[in-house]
Short mmCIF file of C-alpha atoms in Angstrom, two decimals:
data_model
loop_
_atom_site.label_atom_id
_atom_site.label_comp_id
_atom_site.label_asym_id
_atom_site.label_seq_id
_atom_site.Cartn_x
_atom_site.Cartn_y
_atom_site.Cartn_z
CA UNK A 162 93.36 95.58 114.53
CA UNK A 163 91.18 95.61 111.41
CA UNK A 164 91.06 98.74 109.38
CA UNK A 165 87.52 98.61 109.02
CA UNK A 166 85.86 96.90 112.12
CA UNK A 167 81.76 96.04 111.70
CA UNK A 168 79.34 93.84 113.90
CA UNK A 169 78.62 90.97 111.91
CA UNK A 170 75.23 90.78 113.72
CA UNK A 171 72.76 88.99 112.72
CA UNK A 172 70.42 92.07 113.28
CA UNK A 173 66.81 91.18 113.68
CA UNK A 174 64.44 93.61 113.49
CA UNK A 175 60.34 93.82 112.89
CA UNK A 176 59.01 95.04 109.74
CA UNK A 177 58.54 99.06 109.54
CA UNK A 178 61.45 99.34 112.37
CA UNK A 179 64.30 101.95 112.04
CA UNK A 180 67.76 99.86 111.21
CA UNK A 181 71.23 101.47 112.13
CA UNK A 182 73.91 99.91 110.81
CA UNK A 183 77.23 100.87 111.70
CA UNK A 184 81.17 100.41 110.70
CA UNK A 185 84.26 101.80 112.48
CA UNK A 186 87.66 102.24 110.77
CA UNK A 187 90.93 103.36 111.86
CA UNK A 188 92.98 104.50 108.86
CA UNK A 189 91.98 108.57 108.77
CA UNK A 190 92.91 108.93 104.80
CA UNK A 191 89.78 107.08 104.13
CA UNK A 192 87.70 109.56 101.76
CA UNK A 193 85.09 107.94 100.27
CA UNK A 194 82.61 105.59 101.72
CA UNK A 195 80.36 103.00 100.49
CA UNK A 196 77.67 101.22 101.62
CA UNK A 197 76.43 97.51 99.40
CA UNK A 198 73.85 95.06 99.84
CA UNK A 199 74.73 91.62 99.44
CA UNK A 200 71.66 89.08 99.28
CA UNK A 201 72.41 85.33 100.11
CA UNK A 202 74.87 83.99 97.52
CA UNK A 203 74.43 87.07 95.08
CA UNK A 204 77.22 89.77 94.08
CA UNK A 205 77.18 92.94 96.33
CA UNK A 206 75.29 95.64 94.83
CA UNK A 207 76.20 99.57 95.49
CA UNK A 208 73.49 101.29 97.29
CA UNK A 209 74.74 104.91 98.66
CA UNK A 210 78.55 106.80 97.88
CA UNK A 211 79.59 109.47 100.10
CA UNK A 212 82.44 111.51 99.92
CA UNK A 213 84.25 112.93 102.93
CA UNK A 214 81.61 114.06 105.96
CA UNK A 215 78.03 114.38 106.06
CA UNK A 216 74.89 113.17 105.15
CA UNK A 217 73.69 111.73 101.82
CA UNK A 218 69.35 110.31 101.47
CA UNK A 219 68.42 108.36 98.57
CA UNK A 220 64.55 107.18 99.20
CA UNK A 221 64.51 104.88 102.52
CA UNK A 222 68.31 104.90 102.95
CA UNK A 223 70.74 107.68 104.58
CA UNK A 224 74.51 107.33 104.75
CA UNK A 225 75.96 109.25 107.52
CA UNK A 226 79.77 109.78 107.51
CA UNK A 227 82.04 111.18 111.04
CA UNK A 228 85.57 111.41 110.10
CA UNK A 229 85.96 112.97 113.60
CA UNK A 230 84.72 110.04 115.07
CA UNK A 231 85.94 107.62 112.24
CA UNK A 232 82.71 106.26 112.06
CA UNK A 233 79.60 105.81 109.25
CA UNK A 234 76.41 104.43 109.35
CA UNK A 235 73.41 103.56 107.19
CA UNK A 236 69.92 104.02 108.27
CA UNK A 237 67.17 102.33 106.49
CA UNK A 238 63.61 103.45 107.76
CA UNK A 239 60.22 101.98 107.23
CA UNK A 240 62.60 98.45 106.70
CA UNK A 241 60.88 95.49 104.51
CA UNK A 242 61.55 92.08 104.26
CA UNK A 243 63.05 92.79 101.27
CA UNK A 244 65.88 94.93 103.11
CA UNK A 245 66.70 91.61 104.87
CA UNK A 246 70.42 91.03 103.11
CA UNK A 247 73.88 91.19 104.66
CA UNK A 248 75.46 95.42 104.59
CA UNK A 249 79.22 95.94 103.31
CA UNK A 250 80.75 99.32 104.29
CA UNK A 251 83.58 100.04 101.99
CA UNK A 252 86.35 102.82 101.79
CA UNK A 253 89.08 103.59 100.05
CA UNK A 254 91.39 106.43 100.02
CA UNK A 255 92.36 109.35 98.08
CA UNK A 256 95.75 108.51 96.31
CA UNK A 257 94.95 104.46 96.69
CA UNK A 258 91.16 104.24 95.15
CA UNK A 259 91.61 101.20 93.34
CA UNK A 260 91.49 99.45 96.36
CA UNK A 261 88.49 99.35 98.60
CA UNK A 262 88.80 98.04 101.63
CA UNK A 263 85.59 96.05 103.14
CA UNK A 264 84.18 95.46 106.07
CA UNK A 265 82.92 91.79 106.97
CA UNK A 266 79.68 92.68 106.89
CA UNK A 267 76.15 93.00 109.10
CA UNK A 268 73.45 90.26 108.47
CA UNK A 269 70.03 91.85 108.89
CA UNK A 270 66.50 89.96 108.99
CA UNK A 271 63.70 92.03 108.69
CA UNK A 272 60.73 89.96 110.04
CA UNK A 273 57.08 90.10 108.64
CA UNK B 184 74.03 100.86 80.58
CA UNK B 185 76.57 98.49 81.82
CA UNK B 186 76.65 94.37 82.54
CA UNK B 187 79.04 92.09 84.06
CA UNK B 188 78.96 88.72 83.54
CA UNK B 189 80.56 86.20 85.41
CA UNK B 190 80.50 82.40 84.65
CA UNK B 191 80.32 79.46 85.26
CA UNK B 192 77.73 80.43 88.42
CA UNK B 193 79.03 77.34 90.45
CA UNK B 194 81.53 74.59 90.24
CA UNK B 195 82.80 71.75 92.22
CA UNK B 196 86.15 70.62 91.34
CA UNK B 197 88.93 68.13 92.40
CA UNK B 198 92.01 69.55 94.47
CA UNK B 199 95.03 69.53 91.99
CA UNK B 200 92.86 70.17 89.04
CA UNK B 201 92.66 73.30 87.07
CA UNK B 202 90.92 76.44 86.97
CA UNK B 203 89.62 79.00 85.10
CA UNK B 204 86.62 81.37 85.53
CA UNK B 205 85.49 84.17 83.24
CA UNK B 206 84.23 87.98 83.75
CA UNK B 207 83.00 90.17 80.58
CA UNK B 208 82.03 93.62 80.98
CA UNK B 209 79.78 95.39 78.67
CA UNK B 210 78.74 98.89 78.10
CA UNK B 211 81.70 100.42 78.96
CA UNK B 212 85.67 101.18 77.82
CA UNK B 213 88.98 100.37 79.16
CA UNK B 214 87.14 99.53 82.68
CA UNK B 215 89.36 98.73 86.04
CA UNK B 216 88.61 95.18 86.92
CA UNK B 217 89.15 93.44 89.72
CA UNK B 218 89.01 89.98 91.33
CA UNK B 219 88.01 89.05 94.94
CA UNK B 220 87.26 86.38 97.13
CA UNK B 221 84.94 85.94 99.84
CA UNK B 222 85.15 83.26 102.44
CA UNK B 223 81.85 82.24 103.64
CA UNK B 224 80.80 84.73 106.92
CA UNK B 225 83.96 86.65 105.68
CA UNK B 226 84.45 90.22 104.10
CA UNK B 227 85.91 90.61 100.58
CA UNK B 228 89.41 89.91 99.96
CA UNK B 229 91.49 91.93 96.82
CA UNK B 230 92.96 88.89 95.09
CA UNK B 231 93.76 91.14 91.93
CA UNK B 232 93.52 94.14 89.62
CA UNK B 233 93.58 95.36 86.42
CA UNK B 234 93.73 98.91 84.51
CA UNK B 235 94.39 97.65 80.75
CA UNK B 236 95.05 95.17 78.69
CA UNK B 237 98.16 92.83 80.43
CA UNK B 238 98.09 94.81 83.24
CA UNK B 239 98.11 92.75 86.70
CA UNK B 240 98.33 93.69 89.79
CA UNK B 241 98.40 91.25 92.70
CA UNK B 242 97.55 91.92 95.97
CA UNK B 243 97.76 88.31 97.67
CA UNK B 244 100.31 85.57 96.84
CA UNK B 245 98.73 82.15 96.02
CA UNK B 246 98.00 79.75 94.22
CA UNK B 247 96.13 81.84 91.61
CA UNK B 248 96.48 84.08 88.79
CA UNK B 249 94.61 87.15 86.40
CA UNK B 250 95.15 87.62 82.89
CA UNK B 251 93.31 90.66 81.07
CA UNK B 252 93.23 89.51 77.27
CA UNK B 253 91.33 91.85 76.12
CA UNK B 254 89.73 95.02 77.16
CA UNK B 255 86.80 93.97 78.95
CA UNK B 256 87.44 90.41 79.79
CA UNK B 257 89.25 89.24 82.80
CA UNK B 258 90.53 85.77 83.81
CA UNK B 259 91.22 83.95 86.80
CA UNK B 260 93.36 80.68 86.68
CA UNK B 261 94.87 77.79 88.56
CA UNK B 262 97.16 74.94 87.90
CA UNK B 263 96.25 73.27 90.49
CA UNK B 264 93.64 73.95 93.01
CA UNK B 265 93.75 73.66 96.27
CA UNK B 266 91.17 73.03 99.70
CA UNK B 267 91.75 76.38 100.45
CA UNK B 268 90.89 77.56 97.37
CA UNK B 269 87.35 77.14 97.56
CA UNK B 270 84.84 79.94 98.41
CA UNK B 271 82.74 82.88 96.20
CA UNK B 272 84.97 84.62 93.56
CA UNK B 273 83.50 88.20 92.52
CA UNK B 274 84.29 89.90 89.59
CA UNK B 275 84.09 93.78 89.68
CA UNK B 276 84.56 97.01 87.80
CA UNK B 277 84.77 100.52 88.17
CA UNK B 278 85.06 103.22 85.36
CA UNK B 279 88.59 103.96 84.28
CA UNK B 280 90.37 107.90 85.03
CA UNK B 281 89.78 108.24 81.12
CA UNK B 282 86.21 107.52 81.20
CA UNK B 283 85.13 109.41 83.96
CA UNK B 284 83.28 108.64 87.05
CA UNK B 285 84.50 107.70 90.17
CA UNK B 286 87.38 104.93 89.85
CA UNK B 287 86.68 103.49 93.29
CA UNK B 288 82.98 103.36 93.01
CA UNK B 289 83.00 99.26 92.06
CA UNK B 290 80.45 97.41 90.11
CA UNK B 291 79.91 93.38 91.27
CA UNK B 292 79.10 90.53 89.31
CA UNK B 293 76.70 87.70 90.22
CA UNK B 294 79.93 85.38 91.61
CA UNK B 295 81.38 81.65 91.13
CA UNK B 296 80.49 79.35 93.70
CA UNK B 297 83.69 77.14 93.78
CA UNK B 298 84.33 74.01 95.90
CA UNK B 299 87.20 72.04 96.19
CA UNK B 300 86.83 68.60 97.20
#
């Protein structure tokens, strides 16, 4: 088993829909979470950081973290065709933060 | 504020030939770097980090190898490359425990496009 399991999709959505985008892990000393947008054949850029549970907004985007559940998603609202890119969760742990462990990643096409 | 560079952007190469590609950092001090690869459809695989000057930590054996001449420059080589080599290398960094911020909070470059043929 994968320590950080995500649907690699693709996810096709219309323009303006509500996107969930979701990641699963199992390894509970996972602390902080991270959430990048990779376009086609760029470098993945950071878009939200969350540390332990909750919720964190920044404009269009919300990170949602469950440690209960082991489980953290990204919404994006009002989604663009600009938003279409493939979504990397990340994590790491307290004690071991140089190393962030990835997940494979969720294709999503927003369509005009 | 911060760059990373990465080059050369792409690069097509013969299998047993060597390799090097090149990551700067700017804007920033004694920076953790870090080297991964990224198979295509794949997630991002830890090939190596670094927290100072010759300091190398390797998290996959291979065929490859990091060297950290100077502060904010990171290197990864081959003596002889490999099919399996090929793929997109990413250069990252994060801020150091000395300069504050959080260490595991990583920074990408824009990638080398290898292929070995």
């Amino acid at each position: 088993q994968k320590e950080v399991e995500q649907d690699p999709g693709p996810l096709s959505v219309p323009e303006g829909a509500i996107v969930s985008l979701n990641c699963t892990y199992s390894n509970s000393a996972f602390q902080y979470f991270m959430w990048y947008r990779q376009y086609s054949r760029k470098g993945p850029e950071l878009l939200m950081y969350t540390y332990s549970s909750g919720n964190k907004e920044d404009g269009r985007f919300t990170a949602q973290v469950d440690k209960s559940s082991k489980y953290i998603s990204l919404f994006i609202r009002d989604s663009q065709p600009s938003d279409s890119a493939t979504y990397l969760c990340a994590m790491s742990e307290m004690d071991s933060s140089y190393k962030l462990i990835f997940g494979s990643g969720t294709r999503l096409l927003v369509r005009p | 504020s911060q760059t990373i560079h990465q080059w050369p952007a792409t690069l097509v190469q013969p299998v047993g030939s060597p390799l090097s590609l090149e990551c700067t950092v700017e804007g920033t001090s004694n920076p953790n770097l870090y080297w991964y690869r990224q198979a295509a459809g794949r997630g991002l695989q830890l090939l190596f980090y670094s927290v100072g000057i010759g300091q190398i930590s390797s998290e996959v054996p291979q065929n490859l190898s990091a060297s950290r001449p100077q502060d904010r420059q990171f290197i990864l080589s081959s003596k002889k490359l490999l099919l399996s080599d090929s793929g997109f290398y990413l250069c990252a960094w994060s801020p150091s425990g000395l300069a504050g911020g959080h260490t595991d909070t990583q920074y990408f470059g824009p990638g080398t496009r290898l292929t070995v043929l």
